[in-house]
PDB file of C-alpha atoms in Angstrom:
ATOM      1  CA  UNK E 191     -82.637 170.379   8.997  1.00 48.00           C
ATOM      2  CA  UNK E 192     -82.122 173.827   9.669  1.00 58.00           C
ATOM      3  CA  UNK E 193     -81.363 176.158  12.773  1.00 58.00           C
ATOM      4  CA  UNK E 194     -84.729 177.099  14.037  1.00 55.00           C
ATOM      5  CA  UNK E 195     -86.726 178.576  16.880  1.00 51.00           C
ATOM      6  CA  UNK E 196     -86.512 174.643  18.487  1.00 54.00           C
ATOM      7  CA  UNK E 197     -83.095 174.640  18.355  1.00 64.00           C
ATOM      8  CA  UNK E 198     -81.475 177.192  20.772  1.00 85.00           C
ATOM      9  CA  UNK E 199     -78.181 178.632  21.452  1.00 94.00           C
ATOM     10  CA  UNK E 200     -77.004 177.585  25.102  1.00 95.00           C
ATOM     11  CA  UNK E 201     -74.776 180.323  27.549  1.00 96.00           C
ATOM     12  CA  UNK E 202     -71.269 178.377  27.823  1.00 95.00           C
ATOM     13  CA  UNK E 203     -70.409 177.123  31.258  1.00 93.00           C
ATOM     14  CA  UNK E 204     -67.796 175.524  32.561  1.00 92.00           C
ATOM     15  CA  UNK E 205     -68.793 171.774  31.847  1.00 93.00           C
ATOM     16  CA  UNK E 206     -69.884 172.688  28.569  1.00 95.00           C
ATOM     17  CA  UNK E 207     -65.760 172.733  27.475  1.00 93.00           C
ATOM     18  CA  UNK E 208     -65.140 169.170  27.202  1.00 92.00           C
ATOM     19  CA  UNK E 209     -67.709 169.107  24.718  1.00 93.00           C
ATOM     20  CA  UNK E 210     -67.117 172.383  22.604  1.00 94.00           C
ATOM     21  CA  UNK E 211     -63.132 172.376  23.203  1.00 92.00           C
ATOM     22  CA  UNK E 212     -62.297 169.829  20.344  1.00 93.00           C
ATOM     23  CA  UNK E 213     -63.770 172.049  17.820  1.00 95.00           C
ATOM     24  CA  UNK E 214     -61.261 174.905  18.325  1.00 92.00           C
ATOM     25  CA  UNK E 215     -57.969 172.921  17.091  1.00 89.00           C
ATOM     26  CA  UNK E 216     -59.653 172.747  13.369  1.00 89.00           C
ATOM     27  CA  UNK E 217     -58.625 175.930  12.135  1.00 85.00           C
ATOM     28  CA  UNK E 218     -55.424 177.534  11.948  1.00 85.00           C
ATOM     29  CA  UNK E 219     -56.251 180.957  12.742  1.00 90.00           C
ATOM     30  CA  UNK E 220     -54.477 181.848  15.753  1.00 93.00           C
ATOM     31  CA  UNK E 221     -55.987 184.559  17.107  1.00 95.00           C
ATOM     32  CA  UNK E 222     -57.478 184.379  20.745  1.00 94.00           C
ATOM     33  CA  UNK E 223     -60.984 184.277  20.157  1.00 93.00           C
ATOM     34  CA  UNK E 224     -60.486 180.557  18.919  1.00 92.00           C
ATOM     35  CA  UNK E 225     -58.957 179.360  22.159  1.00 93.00           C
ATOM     36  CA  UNK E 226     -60.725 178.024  24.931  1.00 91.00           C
ATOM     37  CA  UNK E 227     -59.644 180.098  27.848  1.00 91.00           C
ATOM     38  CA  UNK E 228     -60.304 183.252  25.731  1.00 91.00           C
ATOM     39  CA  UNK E 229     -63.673 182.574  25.089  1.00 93.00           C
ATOM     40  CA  UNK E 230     -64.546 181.482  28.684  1.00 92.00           C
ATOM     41  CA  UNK E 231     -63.103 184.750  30.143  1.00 90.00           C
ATOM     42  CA  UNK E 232     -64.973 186.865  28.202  1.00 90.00           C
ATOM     43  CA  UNK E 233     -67.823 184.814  27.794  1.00 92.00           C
ATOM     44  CA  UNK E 234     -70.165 186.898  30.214  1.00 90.00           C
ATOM     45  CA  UNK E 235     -68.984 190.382  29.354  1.00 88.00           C
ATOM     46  CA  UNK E 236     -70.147 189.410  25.542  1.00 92.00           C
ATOM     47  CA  UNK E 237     -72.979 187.232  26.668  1.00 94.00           C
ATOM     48  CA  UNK E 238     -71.819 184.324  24.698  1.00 96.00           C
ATOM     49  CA  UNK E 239     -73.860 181.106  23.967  1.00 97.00           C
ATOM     50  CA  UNK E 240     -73.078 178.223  21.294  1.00 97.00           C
ATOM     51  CA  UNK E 241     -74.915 175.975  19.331  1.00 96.00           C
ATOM     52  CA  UNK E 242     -73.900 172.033  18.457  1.00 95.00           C
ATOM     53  CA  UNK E 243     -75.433 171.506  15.296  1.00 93.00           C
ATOM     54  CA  UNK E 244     -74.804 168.962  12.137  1.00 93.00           C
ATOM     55  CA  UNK E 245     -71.213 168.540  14.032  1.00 94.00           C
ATOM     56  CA  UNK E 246     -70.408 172.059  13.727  1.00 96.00           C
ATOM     57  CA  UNK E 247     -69.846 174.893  16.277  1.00 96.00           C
ATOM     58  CA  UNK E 248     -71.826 177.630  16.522  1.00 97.00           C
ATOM     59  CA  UNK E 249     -70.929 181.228  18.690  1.00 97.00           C
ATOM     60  CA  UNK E 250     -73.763 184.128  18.957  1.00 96.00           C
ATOM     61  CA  UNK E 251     -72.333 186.543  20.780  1.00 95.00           C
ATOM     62  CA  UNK E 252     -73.578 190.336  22.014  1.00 93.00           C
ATOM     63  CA  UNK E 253     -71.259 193.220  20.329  1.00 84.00           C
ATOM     64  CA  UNK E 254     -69.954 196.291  21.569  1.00 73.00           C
ATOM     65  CA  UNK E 255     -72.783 198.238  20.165  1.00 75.00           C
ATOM     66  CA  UNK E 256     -75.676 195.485  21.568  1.00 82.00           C
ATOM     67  CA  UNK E 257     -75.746 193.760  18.434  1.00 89.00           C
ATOM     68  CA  UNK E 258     -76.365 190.338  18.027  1.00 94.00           C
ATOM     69  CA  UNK E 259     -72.970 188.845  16.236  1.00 96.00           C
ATOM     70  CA  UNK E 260     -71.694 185.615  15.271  1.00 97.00           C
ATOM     71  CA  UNK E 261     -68.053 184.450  14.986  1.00 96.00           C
ATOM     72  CA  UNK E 262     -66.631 181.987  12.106  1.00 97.00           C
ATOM     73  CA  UNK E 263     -68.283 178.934  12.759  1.00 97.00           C
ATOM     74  CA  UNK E 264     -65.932 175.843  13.525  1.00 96.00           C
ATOM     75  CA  UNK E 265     -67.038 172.413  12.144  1.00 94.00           C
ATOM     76  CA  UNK E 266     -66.830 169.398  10.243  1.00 93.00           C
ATOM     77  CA  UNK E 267     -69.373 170.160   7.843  1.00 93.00           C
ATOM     78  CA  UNK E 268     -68.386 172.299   4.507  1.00 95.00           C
ATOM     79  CA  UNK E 269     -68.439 176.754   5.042  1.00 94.00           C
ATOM     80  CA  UNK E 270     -71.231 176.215   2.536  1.00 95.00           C
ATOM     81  CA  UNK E 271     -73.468 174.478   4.502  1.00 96.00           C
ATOM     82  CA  UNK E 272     -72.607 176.060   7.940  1.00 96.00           C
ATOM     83  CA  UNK E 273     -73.093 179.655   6.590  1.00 96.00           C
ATOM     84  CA  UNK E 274     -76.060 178.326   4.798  1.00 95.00           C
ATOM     85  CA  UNK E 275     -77.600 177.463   8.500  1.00 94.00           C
ATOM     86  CA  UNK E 276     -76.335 180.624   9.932  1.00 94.00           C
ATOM     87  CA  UNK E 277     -78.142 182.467   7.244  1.00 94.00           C
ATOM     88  CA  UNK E 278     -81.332 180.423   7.800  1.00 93.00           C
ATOM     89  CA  UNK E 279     -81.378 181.340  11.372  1.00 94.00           C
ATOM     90  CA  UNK E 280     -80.850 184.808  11.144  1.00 94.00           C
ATOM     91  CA  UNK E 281     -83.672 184.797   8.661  1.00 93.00           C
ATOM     92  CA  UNK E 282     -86.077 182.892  10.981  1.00 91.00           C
ATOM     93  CA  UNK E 283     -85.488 185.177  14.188  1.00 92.00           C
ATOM     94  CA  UNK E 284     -85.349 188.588  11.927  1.00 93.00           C
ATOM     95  CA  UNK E 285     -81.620 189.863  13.025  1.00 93.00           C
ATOM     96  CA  UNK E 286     -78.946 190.969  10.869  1.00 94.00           C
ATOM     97  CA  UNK E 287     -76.761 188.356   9.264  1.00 96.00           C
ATOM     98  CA  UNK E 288     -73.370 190.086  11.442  1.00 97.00           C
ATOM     99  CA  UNK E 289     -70.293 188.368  12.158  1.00 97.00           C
ATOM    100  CA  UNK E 290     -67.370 189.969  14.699  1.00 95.00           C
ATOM    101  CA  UNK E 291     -63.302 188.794  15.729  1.00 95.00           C
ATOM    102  CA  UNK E 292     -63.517 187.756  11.950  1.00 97.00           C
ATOM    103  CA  UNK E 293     -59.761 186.984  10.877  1.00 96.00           C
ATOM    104  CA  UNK E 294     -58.206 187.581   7.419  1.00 96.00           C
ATOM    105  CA  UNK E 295     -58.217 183.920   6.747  1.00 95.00           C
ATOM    106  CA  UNK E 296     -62.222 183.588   7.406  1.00 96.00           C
ATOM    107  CA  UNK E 297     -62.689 187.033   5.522  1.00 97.00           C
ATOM    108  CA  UNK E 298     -61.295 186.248   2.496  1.00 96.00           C
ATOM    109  CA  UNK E 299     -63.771 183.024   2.576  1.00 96.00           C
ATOM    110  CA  UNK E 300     -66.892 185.283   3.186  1.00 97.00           C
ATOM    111  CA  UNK E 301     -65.639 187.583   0.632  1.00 97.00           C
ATOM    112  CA  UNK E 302     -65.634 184.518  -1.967  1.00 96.00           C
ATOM    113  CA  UNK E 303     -68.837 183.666  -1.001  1.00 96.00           C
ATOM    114  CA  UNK E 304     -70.807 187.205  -0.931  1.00 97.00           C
ATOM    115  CA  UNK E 305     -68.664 189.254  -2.713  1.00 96.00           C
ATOM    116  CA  UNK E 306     -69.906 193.163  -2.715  1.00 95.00           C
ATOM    117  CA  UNK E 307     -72.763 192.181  -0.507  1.00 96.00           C
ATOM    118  CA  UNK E 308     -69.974 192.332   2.012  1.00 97.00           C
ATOM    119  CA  UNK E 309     -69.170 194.985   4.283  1.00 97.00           C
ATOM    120  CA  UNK E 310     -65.980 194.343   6.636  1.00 97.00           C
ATOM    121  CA  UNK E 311     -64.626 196.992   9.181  1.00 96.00           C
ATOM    122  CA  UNK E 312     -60.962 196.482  11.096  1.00 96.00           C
ATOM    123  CA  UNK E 313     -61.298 196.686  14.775  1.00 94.00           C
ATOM    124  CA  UNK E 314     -57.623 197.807  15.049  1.00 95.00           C
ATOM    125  CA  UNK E 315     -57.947 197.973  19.196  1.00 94.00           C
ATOM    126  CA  UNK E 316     -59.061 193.985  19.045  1.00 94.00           C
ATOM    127  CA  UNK E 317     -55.960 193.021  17.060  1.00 97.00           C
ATOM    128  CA  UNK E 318     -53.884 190.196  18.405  1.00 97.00           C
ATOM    129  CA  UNK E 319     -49.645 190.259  18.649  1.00 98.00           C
ATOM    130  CA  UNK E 320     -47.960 187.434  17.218  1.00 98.00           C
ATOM    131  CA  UNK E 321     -44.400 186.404  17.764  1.00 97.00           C
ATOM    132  CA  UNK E 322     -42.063 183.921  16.958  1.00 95.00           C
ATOM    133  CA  UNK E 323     -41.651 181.366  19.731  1.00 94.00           C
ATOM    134  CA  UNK E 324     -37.974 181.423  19.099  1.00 91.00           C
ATOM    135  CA  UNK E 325     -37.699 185.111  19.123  1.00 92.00           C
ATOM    136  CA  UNK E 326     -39.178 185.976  22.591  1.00 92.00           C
ATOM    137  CA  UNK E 327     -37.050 182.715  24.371  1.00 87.00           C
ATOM    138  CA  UNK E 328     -33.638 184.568  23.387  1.00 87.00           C
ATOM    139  CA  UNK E 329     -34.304 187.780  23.076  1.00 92.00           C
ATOM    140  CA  UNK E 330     -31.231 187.642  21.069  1.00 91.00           C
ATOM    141  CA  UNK E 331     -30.090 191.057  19.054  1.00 91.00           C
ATOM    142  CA  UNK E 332     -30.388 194.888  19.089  1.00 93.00           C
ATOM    143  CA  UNK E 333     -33.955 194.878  18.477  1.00 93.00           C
ATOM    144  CA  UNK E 334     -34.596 193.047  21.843  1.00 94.00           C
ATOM    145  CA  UNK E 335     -32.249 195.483  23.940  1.00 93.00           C
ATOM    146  CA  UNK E 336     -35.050 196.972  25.600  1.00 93.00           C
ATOM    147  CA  UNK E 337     -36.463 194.153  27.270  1.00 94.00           C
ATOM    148  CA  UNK E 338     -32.939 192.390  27.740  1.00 94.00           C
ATOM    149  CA  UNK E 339     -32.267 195.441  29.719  1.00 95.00           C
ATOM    150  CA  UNK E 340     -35.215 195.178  32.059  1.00 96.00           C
ATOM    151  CA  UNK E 341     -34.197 191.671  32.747  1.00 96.00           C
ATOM    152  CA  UNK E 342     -31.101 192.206  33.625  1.00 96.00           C
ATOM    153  CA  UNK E 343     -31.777 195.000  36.154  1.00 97.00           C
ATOM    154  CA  UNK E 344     -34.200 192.503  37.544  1.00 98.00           C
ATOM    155  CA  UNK E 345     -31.534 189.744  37.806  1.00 97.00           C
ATOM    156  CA  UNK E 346     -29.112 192.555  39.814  1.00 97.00           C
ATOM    157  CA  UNK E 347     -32.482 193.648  42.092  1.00 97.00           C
ATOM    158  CA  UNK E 348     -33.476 189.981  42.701  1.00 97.00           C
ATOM    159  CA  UNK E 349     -31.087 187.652  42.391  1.00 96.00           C
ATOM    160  CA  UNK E 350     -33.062 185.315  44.846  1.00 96.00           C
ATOM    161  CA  UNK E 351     -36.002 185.384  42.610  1.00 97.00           C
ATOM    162  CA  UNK E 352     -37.898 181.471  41.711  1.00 97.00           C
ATOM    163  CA  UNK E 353     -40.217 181.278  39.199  1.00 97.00           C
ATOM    164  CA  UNK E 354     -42.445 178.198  40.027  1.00 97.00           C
ATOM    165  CA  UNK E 355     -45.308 176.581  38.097  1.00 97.00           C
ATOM    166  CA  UNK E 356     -48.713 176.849  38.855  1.00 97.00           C
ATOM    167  CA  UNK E 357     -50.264 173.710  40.230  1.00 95.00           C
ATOM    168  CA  UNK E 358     -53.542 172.573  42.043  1.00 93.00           C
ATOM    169  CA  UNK E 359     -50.996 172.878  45.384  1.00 95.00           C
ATOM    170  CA  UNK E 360     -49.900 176.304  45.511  1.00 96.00           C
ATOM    171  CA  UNK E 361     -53.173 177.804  43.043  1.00 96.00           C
ATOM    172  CA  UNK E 362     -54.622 179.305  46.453  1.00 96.00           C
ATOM    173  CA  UNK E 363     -51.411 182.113  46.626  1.00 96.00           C
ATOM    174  CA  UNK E 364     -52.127 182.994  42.944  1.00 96.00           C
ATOM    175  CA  UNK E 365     -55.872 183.797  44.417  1.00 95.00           C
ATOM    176  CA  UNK E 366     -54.260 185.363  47.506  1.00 95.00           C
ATOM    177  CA  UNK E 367     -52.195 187.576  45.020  1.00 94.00           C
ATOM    178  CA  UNK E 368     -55.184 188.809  43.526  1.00 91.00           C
ATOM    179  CA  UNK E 369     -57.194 189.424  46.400  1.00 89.00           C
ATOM    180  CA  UNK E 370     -54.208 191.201  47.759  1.00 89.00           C
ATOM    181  CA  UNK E 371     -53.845 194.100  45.039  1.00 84.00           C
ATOM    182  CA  UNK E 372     -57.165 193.794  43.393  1.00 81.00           C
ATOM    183  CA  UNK E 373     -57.275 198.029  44.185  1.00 74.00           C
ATOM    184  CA  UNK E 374     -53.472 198.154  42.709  1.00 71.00           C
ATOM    185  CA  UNK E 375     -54.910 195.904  39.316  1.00 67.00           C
ATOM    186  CA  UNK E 376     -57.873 197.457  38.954  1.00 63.00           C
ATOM    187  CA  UNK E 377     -56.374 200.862  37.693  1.00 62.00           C
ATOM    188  CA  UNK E 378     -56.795 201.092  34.303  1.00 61.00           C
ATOM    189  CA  UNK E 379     -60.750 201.209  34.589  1.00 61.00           C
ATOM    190  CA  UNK E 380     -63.966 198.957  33.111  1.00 62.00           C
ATOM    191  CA  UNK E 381     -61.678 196.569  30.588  1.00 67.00           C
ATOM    192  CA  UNK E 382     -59.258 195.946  33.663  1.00 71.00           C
ATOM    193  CA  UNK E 383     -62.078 195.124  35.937  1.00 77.00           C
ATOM    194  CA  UNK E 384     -63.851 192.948  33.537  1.00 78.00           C
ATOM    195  CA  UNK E 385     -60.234 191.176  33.084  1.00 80.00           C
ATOM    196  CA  UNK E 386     -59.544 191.042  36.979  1.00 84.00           C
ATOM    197  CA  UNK E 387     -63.269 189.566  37.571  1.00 85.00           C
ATOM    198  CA  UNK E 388     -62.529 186.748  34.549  1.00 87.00           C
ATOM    199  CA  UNK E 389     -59.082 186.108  35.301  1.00 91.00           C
ATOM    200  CA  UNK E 390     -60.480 184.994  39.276  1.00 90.00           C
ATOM    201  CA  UNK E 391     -62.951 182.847  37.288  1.00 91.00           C
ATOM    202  CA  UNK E 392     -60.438 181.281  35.036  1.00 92.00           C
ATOM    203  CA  UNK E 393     -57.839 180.443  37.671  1.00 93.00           C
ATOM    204  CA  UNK E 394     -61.054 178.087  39.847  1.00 91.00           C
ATOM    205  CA  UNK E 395     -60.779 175.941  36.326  1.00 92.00           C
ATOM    206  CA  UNK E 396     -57.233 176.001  36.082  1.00 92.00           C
ATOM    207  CA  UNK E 397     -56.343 172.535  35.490  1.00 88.00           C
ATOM    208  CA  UNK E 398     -59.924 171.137  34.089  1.00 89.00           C
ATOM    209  CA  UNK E 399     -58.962 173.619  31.298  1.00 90.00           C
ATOM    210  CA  UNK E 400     -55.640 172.618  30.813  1.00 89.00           C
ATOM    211  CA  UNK E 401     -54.031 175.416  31.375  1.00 93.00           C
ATOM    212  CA  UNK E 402     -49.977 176.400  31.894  1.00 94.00           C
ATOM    213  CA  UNK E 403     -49.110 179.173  34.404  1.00 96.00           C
ATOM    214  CA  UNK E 404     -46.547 180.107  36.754  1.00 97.00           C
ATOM    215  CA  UNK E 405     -45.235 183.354  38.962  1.00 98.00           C
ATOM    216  CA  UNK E 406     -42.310 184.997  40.204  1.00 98.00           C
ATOM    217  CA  UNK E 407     -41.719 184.636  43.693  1.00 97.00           C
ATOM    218  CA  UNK E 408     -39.163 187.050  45.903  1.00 97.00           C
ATOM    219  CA  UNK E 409     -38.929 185.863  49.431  1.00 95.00           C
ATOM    220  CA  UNK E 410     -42.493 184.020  49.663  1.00 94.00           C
ATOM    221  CA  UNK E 411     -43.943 186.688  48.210  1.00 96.00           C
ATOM    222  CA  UNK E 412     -45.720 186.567  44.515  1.00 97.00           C
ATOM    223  CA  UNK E 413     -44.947 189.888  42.298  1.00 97.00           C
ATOM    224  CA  UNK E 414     -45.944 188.198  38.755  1.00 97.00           C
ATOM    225  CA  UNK E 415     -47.428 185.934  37.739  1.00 97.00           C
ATOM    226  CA  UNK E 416     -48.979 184.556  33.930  1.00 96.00           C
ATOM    227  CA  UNK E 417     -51.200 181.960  32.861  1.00 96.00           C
ATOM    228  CA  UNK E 418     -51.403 180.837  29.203  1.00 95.00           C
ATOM    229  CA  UNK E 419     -53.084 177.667  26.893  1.00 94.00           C
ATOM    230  CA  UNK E 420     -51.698 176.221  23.597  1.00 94.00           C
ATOM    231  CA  UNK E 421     -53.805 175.605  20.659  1.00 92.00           C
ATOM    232  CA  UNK E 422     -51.934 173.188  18.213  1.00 91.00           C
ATOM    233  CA  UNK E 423     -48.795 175.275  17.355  1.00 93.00           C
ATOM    234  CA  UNK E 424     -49.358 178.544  19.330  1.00 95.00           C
ATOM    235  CA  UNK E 425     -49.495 179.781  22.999  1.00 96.00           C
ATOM    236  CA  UNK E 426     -51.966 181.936  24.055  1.00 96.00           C
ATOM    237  CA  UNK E 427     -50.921 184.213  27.084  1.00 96.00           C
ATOM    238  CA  UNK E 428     -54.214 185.078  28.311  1.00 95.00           C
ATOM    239  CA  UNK E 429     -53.496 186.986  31.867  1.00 94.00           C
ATOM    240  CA  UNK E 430     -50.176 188.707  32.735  1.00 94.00           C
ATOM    241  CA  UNK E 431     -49.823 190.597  35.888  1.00 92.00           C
ATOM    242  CA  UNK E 432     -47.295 192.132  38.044  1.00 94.00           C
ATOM    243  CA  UNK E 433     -46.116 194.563  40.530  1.00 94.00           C
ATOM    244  CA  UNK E 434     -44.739 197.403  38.623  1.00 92.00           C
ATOM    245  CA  UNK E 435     -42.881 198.582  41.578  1.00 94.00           C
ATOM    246  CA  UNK E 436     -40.373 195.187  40.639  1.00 97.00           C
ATOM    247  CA  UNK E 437     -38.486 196.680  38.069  1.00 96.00           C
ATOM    248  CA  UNK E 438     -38.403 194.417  35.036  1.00 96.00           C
ATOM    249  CA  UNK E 439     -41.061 191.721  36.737  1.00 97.00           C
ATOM    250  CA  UNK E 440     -43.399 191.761  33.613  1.00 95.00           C
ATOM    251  CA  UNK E 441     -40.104 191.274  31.004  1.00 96.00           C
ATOM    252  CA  UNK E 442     -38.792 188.222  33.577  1.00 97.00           C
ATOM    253  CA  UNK E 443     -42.573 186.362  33.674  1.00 97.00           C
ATOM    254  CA  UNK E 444     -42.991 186.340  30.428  1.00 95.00           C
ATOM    255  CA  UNK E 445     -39.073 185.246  29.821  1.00 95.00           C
ATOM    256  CA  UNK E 446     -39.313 182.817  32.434  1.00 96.00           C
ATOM    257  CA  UNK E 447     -43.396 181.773  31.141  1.00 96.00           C
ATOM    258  CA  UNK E 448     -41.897 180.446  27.703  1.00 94.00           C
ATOM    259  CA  UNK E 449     -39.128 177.995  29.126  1.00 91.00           C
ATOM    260  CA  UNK E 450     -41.282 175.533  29.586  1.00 89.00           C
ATOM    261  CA  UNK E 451     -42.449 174.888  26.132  1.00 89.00           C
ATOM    262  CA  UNK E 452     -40.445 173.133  23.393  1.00 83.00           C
ATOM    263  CA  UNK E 453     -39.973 175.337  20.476  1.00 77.00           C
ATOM    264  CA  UNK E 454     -40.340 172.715  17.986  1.00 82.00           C
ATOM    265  CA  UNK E 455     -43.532 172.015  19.221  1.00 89.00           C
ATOM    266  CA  UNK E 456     -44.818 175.608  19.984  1.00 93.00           C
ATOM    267  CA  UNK E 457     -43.779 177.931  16.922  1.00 94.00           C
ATOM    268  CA  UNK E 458     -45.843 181.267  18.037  1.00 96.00           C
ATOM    269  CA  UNK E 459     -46.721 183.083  21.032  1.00 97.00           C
ATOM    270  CA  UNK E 460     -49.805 185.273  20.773  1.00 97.00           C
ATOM    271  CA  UNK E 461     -50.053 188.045  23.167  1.00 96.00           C
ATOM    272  CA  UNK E 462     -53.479 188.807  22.591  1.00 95.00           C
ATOM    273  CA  UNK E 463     -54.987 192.286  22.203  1.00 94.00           C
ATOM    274  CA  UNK E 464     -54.377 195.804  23.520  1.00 92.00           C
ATOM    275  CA  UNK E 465     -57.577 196.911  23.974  1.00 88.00           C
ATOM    276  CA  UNK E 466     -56.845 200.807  23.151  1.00 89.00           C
ATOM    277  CA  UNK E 467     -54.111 200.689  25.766  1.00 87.00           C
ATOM    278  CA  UNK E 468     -51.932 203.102  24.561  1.00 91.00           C
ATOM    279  CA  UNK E 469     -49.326 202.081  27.141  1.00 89.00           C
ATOM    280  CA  UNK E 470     -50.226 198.653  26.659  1.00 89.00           C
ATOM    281  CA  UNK E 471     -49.296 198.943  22.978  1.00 94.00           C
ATOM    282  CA  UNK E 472     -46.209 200.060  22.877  1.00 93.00           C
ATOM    283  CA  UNK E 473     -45.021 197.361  25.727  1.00 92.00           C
ATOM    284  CA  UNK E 474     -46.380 194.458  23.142  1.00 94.00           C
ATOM    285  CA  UNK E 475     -44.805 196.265  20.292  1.00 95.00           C
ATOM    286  CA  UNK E 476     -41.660 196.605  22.061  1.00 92.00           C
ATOM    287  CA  UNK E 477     -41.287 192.572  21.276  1.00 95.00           C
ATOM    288  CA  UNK E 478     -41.211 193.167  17.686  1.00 95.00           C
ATOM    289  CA  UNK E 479     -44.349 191.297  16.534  1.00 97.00           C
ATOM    290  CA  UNK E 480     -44.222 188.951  13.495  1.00 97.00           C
ATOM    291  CA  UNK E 481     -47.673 190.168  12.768  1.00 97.00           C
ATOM    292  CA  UNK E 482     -50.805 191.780  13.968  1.00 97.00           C
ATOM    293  CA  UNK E 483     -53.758 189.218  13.556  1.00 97.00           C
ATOM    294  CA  UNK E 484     -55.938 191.451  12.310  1.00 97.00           C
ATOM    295  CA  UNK E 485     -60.177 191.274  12.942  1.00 97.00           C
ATOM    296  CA  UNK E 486     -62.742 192.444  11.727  1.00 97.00           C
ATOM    297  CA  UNK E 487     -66.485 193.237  12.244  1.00 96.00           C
ATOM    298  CA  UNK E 488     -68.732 191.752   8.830  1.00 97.00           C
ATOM    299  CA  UNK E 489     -72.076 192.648   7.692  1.00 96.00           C
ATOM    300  CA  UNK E 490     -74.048 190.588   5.027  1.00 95.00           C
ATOM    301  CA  UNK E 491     -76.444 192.761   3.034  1.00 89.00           C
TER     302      UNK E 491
END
């Protein structure tokens, strides 16, 4: 049976996770399009909808440029017979056979399969940071200087500090937090507010998604906080904000974030994208990445 006109993709909402979530610990990819919470925040801004179908996963997704797109499909069917349904599908509602957030791993598969008929472009703003669990705990040699010195300012500034995990009991002053300095967040323009919008959506399914967070607290008062989700050996740190006027309060959150976890279990942190952020890119390079997950946008001829 193939994907037809009867058989339609569905916008993802919140009680659709359960269902899809299993399907994103198959493949070892890593990057943060394949993680639950990463989808689901951006899931409006990309008008996102799935399809179940012949136990595989299905994502259509609308581009940058207004394009319909698909990402790899996730399943337990063979490539060969998903991509064979994708292609069917694209042929029976006349759109171009597209996919976007493709990583190297699923590129070199469509490349085996298509071959010249190929087209693949790097989206080098879209690229995810990936570091070594073990790396970003210690912060141990000259390399890591920069942020070790942040963090120890902060210690002098704020010796008082507590970091404290997020639970369903103090959620509400993460919420506050944002309310609070929504202007103060909302500074660096449309991808911020898109972010600061999601993030207030994510944190209302906080513990239906399974998520880990926590903050940085300095006399009652929140200046950081970070909330993140594991997918088999990697933690995804999907929001990360602070008060800049805390010297060193994004180096100490993400320090204090990554305590919690038990290296042997969690291997990698990804730190997701810069968007462009020029500013943003050097801070995520200053952690000395292991690699940059690269993506890219495919057309099928």
């Amino acid at each position: 049976m193939s994907i037809n006109r009867r058989i339609n993709f569905k916008p993802v909402e919140a009680e659709d996770i359960p269902i899809i979530s299993p399907y994103f610990a198959i493949p070892d990819f890593r990057t943060c399009d394949f993680s639950i919470g990463g989808m689901f925040m951006w899931r409006k801004y990309f008008e996102t909808s799935y399809l179940l179908h012949e136990d595989c996963l299905f994502f259509k997704i609308k581009y940058f440029d207004g394009q319909i797109c698909f990402t790899f499909p996730l399943g337990h069917i063979s490539i060969d017979r998903s991509l064979d349904l994708l292609e069917e599908y694209t042929i029976n509602e006349n759109i171009d056979y597209k996919f976007c957030t493709v990583p190297e791993e699923a590129l070199s598969i469509l490349l085996t399969r298509y071959g010249n008929r190929l087209n693949a472009v790097e989206t080098r703003d879209w690229f995810d940071y990936l570091y070594n669990m073990d790396d970003l705990s210690d912060l141990k040699g000259n390399k890591y200087s920069g942020p070790r010195n942040h963090i120890n300012r902060f210690l002098k500034l704020y010796p008082h500090y507590n970091y404290v995990k997020i639970n369903e009991n103090n959620i509400h002053k993460v919420q506050q937090f944002l309310l609070d300095y929504q202007g103060y967040l909302l500074k660096d323009g449309v991808v911020a507010e898109q972010e600061y919008m999601r993030t207030k959506e994510l944190l209302s399914y906080f513990e239906f998604f399974n998520l880990f967070g926590g903050y940085i607290d300095i006399d009652n008062k929140i200046i950081a906080f970070t909330i993140g989700e594991v997918v088999n050996d990697t933690v995804f740190i999907h929001v990360e904000k602070a008060l800049t006027e805390y010297h060193g309060a994004y180096q100490i959150i993400a320090k204090e974030f990554l305590k919690q976890f038990h290296p042997d279990a969690v291997r990698y942190v990804n730190r997701e994208e810069d968007v462009g952020n020029l500013g943003l890119r050097k801070a995520k390079l200053a952690y000395h990445p292991i690699a940059l997950l690269k993506k890219f946008v495919v057309s099928i001829k």
